[in-house]
GROMACS .gro file of C-alpha atoms in nm:
model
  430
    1UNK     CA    1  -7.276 -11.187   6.111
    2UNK     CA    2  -7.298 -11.478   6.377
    3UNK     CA    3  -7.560 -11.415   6.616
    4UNK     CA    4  -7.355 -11.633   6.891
    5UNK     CA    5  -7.040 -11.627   7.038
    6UNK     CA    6  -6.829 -11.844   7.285
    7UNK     CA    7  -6.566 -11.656   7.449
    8UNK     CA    8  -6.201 -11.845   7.556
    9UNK     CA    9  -6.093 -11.846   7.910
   10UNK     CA   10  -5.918 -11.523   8.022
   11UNK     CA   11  -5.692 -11.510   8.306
   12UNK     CA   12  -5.875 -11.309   8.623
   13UNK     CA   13  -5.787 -10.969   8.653
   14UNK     CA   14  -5.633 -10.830   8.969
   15UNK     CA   15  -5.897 -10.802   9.262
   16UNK     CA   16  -5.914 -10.609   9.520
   17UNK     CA   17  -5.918 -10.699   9.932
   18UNK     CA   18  -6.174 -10.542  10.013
   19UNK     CA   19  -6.555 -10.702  10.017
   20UNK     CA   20  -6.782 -10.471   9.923
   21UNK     CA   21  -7.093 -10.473  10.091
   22UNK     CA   22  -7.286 -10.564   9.764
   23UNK     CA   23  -7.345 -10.940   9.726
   24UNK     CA   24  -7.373 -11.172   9.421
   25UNK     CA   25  -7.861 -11.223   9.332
   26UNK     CA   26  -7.795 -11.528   9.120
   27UNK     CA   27  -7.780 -11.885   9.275
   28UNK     CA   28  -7.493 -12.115   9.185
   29UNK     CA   29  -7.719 -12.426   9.008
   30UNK     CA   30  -7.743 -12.457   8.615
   31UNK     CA   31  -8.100 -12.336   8.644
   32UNK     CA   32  -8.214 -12.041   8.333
   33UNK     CA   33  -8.314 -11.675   8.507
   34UNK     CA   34  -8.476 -11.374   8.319
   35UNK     CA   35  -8.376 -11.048   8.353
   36UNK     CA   36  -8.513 -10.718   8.223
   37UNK     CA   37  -8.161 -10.547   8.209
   38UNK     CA   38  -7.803 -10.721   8.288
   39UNK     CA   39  -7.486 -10.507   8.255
   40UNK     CA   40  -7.223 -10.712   8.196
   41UNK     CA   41  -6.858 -10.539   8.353
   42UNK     CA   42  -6.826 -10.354   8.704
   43UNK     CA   43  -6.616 -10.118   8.599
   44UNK     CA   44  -6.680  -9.796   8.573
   45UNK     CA   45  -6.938  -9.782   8.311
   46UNK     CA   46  -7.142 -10.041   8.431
   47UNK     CA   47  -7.196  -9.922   8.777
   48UNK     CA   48  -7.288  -9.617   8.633
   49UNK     CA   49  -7.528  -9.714   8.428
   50UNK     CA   50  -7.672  -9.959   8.675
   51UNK     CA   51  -7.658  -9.681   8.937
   52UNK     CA   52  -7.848  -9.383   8.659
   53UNK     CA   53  -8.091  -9.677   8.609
   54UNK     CA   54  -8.134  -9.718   8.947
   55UNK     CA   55  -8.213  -9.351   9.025
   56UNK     CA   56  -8.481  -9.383   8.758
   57UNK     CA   57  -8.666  -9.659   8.934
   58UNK     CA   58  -8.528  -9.946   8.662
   59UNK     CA   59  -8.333 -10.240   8.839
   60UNK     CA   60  -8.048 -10.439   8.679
   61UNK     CA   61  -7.837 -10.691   8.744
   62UNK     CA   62  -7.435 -10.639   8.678
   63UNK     CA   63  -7.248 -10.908   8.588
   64UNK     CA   64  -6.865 -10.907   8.710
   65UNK     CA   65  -6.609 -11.162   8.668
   66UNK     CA   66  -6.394 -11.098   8.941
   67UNK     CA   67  -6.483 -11.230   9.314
   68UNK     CA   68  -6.501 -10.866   9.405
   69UNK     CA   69  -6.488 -10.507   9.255
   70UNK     CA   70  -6.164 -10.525   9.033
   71UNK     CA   71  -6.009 -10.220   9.219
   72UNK     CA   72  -5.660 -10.255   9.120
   73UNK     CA   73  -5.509  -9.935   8.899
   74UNK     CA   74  -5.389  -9.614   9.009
   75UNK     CA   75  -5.617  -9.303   8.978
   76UNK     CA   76  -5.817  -9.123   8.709
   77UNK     CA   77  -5.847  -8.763   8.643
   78UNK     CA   78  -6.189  -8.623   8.630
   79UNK     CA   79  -6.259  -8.287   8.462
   80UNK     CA   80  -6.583  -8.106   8.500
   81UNK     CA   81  -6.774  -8.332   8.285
   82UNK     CA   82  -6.737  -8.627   8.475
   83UNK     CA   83  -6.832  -8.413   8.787
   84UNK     CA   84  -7.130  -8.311   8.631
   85UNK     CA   85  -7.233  -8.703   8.605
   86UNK     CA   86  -7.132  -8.812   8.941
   87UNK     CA   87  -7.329  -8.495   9.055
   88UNK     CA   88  -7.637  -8.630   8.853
   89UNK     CA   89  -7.578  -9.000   9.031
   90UNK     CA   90  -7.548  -8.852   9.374
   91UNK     CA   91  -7.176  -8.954   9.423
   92UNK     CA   92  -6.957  -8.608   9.354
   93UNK     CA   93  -6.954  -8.529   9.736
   94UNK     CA   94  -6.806  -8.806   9.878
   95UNK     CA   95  -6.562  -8.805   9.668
   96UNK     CA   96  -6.486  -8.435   9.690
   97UNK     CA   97  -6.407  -8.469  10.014
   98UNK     CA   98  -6.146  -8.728   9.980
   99UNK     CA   99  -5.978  -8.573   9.650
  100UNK     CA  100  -5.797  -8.265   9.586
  101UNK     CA  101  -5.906  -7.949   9.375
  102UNK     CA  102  -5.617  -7.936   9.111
  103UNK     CA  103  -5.609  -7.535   9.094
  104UNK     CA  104  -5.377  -7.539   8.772
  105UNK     CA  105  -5.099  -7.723   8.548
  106UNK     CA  106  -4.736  -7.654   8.505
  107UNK     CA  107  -4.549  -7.780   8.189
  108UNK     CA  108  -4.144  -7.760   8.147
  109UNK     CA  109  -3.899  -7.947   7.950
  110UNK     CA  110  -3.709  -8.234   8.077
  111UNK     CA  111  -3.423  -8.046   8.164
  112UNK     CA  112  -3.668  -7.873   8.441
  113UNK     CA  113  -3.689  -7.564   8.278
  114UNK     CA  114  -4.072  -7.393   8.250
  115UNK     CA  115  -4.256  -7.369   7.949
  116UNK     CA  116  -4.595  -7.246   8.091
  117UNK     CA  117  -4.832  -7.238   8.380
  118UNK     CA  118  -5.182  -7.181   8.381
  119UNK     CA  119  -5.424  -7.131   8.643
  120UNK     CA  120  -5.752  -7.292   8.622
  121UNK     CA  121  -5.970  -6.974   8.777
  122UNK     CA  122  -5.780  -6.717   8.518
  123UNK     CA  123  -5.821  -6.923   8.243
  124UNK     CA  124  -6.055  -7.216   8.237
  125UNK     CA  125  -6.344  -7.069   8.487
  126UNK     CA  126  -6.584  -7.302   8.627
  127UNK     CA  127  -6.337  -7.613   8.539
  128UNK     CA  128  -6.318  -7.869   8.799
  129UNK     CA  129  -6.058  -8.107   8.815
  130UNK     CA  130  -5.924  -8.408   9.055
  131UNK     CA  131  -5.735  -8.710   9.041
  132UNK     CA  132  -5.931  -8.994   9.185
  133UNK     CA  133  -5.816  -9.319   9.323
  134UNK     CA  134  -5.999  -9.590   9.089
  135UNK     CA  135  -6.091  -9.792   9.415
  136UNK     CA  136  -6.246  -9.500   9.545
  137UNK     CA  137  -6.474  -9.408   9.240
  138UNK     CA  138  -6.587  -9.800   9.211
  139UNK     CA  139  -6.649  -9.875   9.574
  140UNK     CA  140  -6.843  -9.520   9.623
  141UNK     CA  141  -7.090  -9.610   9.257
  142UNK     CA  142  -7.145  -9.980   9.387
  143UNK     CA  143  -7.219  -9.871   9.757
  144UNK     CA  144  -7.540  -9.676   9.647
  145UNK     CA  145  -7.680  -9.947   9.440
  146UNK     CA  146  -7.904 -10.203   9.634
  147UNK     CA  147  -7.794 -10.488   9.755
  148UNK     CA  148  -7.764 -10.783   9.572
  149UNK     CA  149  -7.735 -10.574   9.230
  150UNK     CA  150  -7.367 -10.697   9.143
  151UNK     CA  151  -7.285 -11.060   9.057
  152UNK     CA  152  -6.973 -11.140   9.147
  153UNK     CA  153  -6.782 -11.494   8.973
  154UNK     CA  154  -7.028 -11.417   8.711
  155UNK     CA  155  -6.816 -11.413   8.364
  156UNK     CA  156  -6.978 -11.468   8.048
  157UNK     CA  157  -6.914 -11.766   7.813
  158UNK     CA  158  -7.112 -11.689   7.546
  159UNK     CA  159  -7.385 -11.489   7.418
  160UNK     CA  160  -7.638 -11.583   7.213
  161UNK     CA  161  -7.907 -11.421   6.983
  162UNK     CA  162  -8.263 -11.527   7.088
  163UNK     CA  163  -8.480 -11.334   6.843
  164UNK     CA  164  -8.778 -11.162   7.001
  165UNK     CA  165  -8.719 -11.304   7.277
  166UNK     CA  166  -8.398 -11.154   7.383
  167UNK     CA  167  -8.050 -11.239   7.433
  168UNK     CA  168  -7.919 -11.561   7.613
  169UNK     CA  169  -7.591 -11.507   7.839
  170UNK     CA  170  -7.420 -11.830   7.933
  171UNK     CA  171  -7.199 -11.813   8.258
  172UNK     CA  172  -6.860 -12.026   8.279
  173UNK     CA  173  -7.006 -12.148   8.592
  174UNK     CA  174  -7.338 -12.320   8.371
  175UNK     CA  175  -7.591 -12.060   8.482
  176UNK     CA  176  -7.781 -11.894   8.243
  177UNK     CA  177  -7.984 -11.552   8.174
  178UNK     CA  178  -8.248 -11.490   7.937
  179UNK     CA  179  -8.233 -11.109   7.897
  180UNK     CA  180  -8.398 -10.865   7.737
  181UNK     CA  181  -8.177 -10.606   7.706
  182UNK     CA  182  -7.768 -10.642   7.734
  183UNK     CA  183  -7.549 -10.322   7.806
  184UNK     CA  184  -7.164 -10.462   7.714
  185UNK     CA  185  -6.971 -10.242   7.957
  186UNK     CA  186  -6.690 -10.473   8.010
  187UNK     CA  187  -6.368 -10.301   7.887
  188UNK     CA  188  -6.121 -10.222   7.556
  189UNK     CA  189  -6.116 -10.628   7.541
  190UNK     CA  190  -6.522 -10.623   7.529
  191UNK     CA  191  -6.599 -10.968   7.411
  192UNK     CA  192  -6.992 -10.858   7.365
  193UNK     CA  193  -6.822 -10.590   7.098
  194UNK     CA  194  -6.644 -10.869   6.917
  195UNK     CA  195  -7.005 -11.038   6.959
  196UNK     CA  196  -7.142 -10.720   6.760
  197UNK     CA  197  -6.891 -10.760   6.481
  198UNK     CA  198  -6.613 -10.441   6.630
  199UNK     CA  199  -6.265 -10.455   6.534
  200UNK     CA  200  -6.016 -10.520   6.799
  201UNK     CA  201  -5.883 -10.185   6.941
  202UNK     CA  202  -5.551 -10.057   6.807
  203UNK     CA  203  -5.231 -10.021   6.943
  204UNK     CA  204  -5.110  -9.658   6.905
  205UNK     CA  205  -4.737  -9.723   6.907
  206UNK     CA  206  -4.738  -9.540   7.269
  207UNK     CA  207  -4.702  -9.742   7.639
  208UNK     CA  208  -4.742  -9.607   7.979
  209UNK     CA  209  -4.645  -9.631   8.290
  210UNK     CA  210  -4.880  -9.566   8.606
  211UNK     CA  211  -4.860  -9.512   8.973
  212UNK     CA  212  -4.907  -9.414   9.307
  213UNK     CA  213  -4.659  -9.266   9.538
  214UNK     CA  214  -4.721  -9.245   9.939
  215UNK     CA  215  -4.586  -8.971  10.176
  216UNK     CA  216  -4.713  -9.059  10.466
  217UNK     CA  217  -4.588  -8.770  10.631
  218UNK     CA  218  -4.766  -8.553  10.393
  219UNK     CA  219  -4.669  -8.467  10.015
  220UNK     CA  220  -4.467  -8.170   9.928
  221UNK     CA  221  -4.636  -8.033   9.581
  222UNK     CA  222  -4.860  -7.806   9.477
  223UNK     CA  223  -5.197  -7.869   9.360
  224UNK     CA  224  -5.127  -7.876   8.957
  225UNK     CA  225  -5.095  -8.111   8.701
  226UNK     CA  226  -4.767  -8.120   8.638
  227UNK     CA  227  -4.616  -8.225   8.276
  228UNK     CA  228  -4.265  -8.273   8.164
  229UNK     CA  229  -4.172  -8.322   7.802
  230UNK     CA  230  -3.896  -8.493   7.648
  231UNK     CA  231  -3.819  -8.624   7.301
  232UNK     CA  232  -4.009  -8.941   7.240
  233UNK     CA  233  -4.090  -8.919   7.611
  234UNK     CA  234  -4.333  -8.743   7.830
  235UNK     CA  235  -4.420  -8.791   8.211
  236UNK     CA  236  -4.647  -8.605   8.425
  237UNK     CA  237  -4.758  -8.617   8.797
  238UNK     CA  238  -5.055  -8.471   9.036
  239UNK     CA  239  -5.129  -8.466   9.387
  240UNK     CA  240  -5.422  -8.677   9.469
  241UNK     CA  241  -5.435  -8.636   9.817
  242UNK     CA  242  -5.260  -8.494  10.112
  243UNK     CA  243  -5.034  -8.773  10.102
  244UNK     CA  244  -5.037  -8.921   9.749
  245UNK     CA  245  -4.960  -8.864   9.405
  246UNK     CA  246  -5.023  -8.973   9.065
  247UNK     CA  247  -4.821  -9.053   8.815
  248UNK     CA  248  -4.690  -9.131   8.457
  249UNK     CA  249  -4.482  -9.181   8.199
  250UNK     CA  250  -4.548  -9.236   7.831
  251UNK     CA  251  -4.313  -9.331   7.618
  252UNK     CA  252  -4.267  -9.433   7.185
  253UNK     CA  253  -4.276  -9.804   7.155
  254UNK     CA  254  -4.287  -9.988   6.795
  255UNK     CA  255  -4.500 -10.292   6.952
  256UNK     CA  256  -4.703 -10.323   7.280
  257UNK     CA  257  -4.401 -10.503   7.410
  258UNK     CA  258  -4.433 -10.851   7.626
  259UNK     CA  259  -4.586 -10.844   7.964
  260UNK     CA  260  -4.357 -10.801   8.276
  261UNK     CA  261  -4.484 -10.932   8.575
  262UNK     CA  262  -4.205 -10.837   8.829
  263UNK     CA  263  -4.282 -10.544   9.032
  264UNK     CA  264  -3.953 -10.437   9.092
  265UNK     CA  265  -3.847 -10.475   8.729
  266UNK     CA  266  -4.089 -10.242   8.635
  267UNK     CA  267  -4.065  -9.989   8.841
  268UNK     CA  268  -3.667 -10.007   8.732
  269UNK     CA  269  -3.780  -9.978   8.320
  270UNK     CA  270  -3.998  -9.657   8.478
  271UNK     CA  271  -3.690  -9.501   8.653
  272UNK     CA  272  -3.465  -9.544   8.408
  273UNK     CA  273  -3.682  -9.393   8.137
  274UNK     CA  274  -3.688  -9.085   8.289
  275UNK     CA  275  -3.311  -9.056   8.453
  276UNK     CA  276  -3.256  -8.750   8.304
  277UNK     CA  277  -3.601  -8.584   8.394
  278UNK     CA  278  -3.603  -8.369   8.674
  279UNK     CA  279  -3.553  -8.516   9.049
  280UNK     CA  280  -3.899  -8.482   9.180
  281UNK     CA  281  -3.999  -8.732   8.952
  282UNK     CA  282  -3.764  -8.973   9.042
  283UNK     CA  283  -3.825  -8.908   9.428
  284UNK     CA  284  -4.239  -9.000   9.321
  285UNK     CA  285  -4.100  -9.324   9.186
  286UNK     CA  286  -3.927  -9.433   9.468
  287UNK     CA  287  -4.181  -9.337   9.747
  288UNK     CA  288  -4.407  -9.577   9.499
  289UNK     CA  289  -4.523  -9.959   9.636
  290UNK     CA  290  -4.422 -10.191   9.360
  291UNK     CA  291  -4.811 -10.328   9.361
  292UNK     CA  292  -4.944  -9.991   9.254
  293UNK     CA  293  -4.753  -9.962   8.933
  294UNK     CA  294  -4.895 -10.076   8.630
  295UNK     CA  295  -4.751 -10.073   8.225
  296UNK     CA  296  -5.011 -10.068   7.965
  297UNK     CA  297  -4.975  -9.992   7.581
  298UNK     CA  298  -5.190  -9.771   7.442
  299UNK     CA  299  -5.470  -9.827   7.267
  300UNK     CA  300  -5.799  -9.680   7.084
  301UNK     CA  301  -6.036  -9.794   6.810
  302UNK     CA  302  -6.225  -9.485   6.548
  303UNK     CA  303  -6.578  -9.495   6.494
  304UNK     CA  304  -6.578  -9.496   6.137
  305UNK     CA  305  -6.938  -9.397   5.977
  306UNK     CA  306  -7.036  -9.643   5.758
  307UNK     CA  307  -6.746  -9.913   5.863
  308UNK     CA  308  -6.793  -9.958   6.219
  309UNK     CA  309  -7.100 -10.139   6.356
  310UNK     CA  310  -7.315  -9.907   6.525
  311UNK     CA  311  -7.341  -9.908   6.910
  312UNK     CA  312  -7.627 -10.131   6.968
  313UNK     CA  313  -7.794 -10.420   6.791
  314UNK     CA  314  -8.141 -10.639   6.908
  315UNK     CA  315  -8.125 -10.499   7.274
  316UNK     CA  316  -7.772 -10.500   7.302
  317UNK     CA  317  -7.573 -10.209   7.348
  318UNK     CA  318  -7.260 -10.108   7.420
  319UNK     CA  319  -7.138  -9.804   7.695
  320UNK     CA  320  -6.717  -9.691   7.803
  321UNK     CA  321  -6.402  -9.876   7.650
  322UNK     CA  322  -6.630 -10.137   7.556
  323UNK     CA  323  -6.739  -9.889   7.286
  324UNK     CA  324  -6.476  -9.642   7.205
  325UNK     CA  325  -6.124  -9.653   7.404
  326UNK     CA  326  -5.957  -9.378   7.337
  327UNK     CA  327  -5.582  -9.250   7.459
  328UNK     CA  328  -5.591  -9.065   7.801
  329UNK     CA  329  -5.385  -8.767   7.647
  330UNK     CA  330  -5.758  -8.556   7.688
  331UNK     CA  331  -5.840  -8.734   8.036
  332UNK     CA  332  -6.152  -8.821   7.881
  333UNK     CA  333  -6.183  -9.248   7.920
  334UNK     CA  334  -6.343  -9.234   8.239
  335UNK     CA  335  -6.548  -8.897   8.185
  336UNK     CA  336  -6.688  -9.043   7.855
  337UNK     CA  337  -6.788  -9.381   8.019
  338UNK     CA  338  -6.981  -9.194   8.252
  339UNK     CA  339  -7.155  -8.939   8.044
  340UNK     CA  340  -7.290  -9.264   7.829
  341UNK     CA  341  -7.425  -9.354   8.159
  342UNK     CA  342  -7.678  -9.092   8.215
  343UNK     CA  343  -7.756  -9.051   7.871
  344UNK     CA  344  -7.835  -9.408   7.776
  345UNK     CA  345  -8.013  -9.502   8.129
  346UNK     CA  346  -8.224  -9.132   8.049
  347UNK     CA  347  -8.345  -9.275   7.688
  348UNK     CA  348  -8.375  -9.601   7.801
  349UNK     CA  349  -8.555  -9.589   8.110
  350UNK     CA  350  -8.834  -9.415   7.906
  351UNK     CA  351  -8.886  -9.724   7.633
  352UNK     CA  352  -8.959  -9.995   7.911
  353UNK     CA  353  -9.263 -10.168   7.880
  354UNK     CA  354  -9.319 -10.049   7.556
  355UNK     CA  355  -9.198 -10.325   7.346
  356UNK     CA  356  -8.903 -10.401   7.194
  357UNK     CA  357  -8.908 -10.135   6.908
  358UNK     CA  358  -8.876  -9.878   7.129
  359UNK     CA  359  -8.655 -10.060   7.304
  360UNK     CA  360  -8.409 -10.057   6.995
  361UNK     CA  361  -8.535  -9.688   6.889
  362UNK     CA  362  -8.402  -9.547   7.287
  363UNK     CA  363  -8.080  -9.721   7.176
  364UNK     CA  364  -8.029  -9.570   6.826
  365UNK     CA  365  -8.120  -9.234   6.979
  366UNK     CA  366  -7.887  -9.293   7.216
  367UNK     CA  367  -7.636  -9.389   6.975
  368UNK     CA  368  -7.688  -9.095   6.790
  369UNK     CA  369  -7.673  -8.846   7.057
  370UNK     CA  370  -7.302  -9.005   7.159
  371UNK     CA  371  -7.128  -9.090   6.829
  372UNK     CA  372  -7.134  -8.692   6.715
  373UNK     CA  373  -6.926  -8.632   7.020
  374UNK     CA  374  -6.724  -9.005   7.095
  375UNK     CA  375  -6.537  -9.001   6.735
  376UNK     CA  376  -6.412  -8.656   6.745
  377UNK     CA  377  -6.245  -8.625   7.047
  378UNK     CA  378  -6.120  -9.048   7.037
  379UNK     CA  379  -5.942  -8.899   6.699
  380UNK     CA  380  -5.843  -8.545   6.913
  381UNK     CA  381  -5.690  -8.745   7.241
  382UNK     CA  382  -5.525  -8.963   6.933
  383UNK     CA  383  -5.365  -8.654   6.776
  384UNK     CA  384  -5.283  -8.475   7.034
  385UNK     CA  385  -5.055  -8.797   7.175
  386UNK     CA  386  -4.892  -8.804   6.817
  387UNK     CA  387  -4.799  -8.409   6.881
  388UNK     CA  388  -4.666  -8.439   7.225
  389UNK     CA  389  -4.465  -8.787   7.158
  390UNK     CA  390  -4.258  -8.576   6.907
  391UNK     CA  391  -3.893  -8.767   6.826
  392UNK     CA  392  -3.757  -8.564   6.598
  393UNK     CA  393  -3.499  -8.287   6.845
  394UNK     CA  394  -3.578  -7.990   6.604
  395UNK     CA  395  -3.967  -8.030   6.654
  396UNK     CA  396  -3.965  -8.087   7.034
  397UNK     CA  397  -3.716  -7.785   6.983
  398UNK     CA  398  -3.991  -7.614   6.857
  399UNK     CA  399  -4.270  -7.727   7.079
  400UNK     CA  400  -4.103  -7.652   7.374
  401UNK     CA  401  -3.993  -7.287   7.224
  402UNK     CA  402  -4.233  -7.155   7.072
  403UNK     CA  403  -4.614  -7.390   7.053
  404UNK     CA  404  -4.613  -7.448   7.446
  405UNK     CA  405  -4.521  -7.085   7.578
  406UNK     CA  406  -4.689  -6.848   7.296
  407UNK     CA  407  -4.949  -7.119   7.132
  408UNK     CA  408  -5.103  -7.342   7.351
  409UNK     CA  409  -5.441  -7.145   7.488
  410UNK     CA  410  -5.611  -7.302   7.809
  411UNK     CA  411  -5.938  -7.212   7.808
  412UNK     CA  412  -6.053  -7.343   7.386
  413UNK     CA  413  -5.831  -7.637   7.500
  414UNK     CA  414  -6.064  -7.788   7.763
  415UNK     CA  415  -6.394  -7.681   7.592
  416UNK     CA  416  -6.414  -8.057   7.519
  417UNK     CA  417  -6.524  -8.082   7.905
  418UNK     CA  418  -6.845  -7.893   7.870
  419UNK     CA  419  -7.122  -8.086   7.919
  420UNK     CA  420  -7.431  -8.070   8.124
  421UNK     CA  421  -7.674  -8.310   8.241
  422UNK     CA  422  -8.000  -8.300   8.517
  423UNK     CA  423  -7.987  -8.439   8.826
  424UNK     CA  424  -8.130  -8.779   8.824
  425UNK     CA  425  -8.363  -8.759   9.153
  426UNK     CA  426  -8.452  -9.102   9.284
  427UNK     CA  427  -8.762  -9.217   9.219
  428UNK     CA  428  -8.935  -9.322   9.561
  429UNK     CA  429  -9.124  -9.655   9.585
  430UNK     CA  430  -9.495  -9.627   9.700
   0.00000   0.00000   0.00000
């Protein structure tokens, strides 16, 4: 296996307008720094991790490509698990104040007849769910970090193996950073996993649409997921706040199809998909801004035992999508990426300053600890998209007639989103 790799240009990803108050520690000459721990991505995962670190008295320096926080997307649902982290970090309040409690979910057919309805209180007690605007959740993790902890303009070129002495990161702008430990949170695309030797992740022969409608004048529905099944076809929506709602629509696709860059043109493709669905999803569509749709395919890649690297490799290690995408039909991405957070930057934060073999032992523990639960429910969220993207009439017939309204139980459904973790109190500087 090489032990360096220079990655090609990539075009920037979409930015948002708003400047964070966090500013860029590294100086813009060709000069070498070292660095205890750099996370390279500020997504979700690596403010996270920085931030768990943080709250455990180790500093790190995040390394993000964009001039600011990529906040572009739509929202995110969070279940209790990933409440349970951002409750840890010290960042579940504020956003609980600016998010809705989804008390339930409704599912019909496409015709708008209902299948089932479950409450969360009768049959998933103690669940917690809301949808979260993306912006929000990034802008709220980076805010609590100190300044000067994000790097902004600061994409990697290439990474290179330096023995004992730890890994060398190469910037496109010259710089360089000697560091002894790397945490690769920088998306499904992860060039530090293709680094490591992981296969690109794999299209599941699913795309989806995504957005963001705006009543200002208040939206009309009620708090619950809301799903909608068709053949081939699904599409769901849920109120994020008093005035906007999330959506999608996923949809059977033999390739990932080529990239449409024409607002308008997409949201047509989404409205058309689902003419015959029932109106309130077409009346979501239209009170959607053209810049807050997005079309992605689908994609995931299976931690094989014994065929897939493992997670980390001479201080290097890897946390979220950078590690294991998986689908969103379990609403797990974003939960997942931030459960790794508390649970690598707990056994990690322990190993510092004890040399590099515990260094490496913190990161196969913490490997360990995650695989047991990443690879079953990546191949769950998998299966359970095959099941609901049914094409066949007579078995979406018999979903919607007999699995759905006599079957389908709740409460064993979401046990997926049980997970604990202690508060990580900040450690106070003398």
């Amino acid at each position: 296996m090489a032990s360096s790799l220079v990655f090609p240009a990539a075009p920037r990803n979409q930015i948002s307008r708003r400047i964070p108050r966090v500013t860029s520690s590294l100086g813009s000459n060709a000069s070498t720094s070292s660095k205890e721990v750099v996370v390279v991505g500020g997504g979700i995962a690596g403010l996270a991790v920085s931030l768990a670190l943080h709250r455990l008295g180790v500093s790190s320096l995040v390394l993000e490509q964009g001039r600011t926080l990529r906040t572009g997307g739509t929202s995110l649902t969070l279940f209790k698990n990933g409440w349970r982290v951002l409750d840890s970090l010290g960042a579940a309040d504020e956003l609980r104040q600016s998010f809705l409690p989804v008390k339930g979910m409704i599912m019909k057919s496409n015709d708008g007849r209902e299948l089932r309805s479950f409450s969360f209180d009768e049959e998933a007690p103690g669940q917690e769910v809301r949808a979260v605007e993306r912006r929000a959740l990034l802008e709220t993790l980076a805010n609590k970090l100190p300044p000067s902890t994000i790097s902004y303009s600061s994409k990697v070129k290439s990474v290179n193996a330096q023995g004992k002495e730890g890994t060398m990161l190469e910037l496109e702008d010259g710089r360089k950073i000697l560091a002894n430990i790397v945490i690769g949170c920088d998306g499904v695309n992860s060039p530090i996993a293709k680094w490591m030797g992981f296969p690109e992740a794999k299209f599941v022969g699913h795309c989806a649409f995504r957005g963001m409608a705006h009543y200002p004048d208040g939206q009309p529905f009620e708090s619950k997921v809301n799903y909608i099944y068709g053949t081939g076809l699904r599409a769901g929506f849920v109120p994020v706040s008093p005035s906007k709602i999330y959506w999608f629509i996923c949809f059977n696709s033999n390739s990932p199809g080529s990239k449409k860059t024409d607002p308008s043109l997409l949201k047509k493709e989404a409205s058309d998909l689902v003419r015959d669905f029932p109106s309130d999803l077409q009346d979501i569509i239209r009170n959607t801004e053209e810049d807050i749709l997005i079309k992605t395919p689908l994609v995931d890649r299976w931690l094989w035992p014994g065929l897939t690297p493992p997670a980390y490799r001479n201080g290097v290690v890897l946390v979220g999508d950078a590690w294991h995408p998986m689908t969103p039909n379990l609403g797990q991405g974003a939960c997942c990426a931030l459960e790794d957070s508390v649970v690598l930057a707990t056994k990690l934060s322990g190993s510092l300053g004890k040399g590099k073999d515990a260094v490496n032992q913190a990161l196969r523990e913490y490997a360990d600890d995650r695989w047991p639960r990443i690879f079953p429910l990546t191949v769950r969220a998998n299966l359970v998209g095959a099941l609901v993207q049914w094409d066949n009439p007579l078995v979406c017939a018999l979903r919607n007639g007999v699995l759905i309204p006599k079957i389908v139980r709740l409460g064993p459904f979401l046990e997926h989103t049980n997970f604990e973790c202690d508060l990580l109190e900040p450690v106070v500087s003398s």
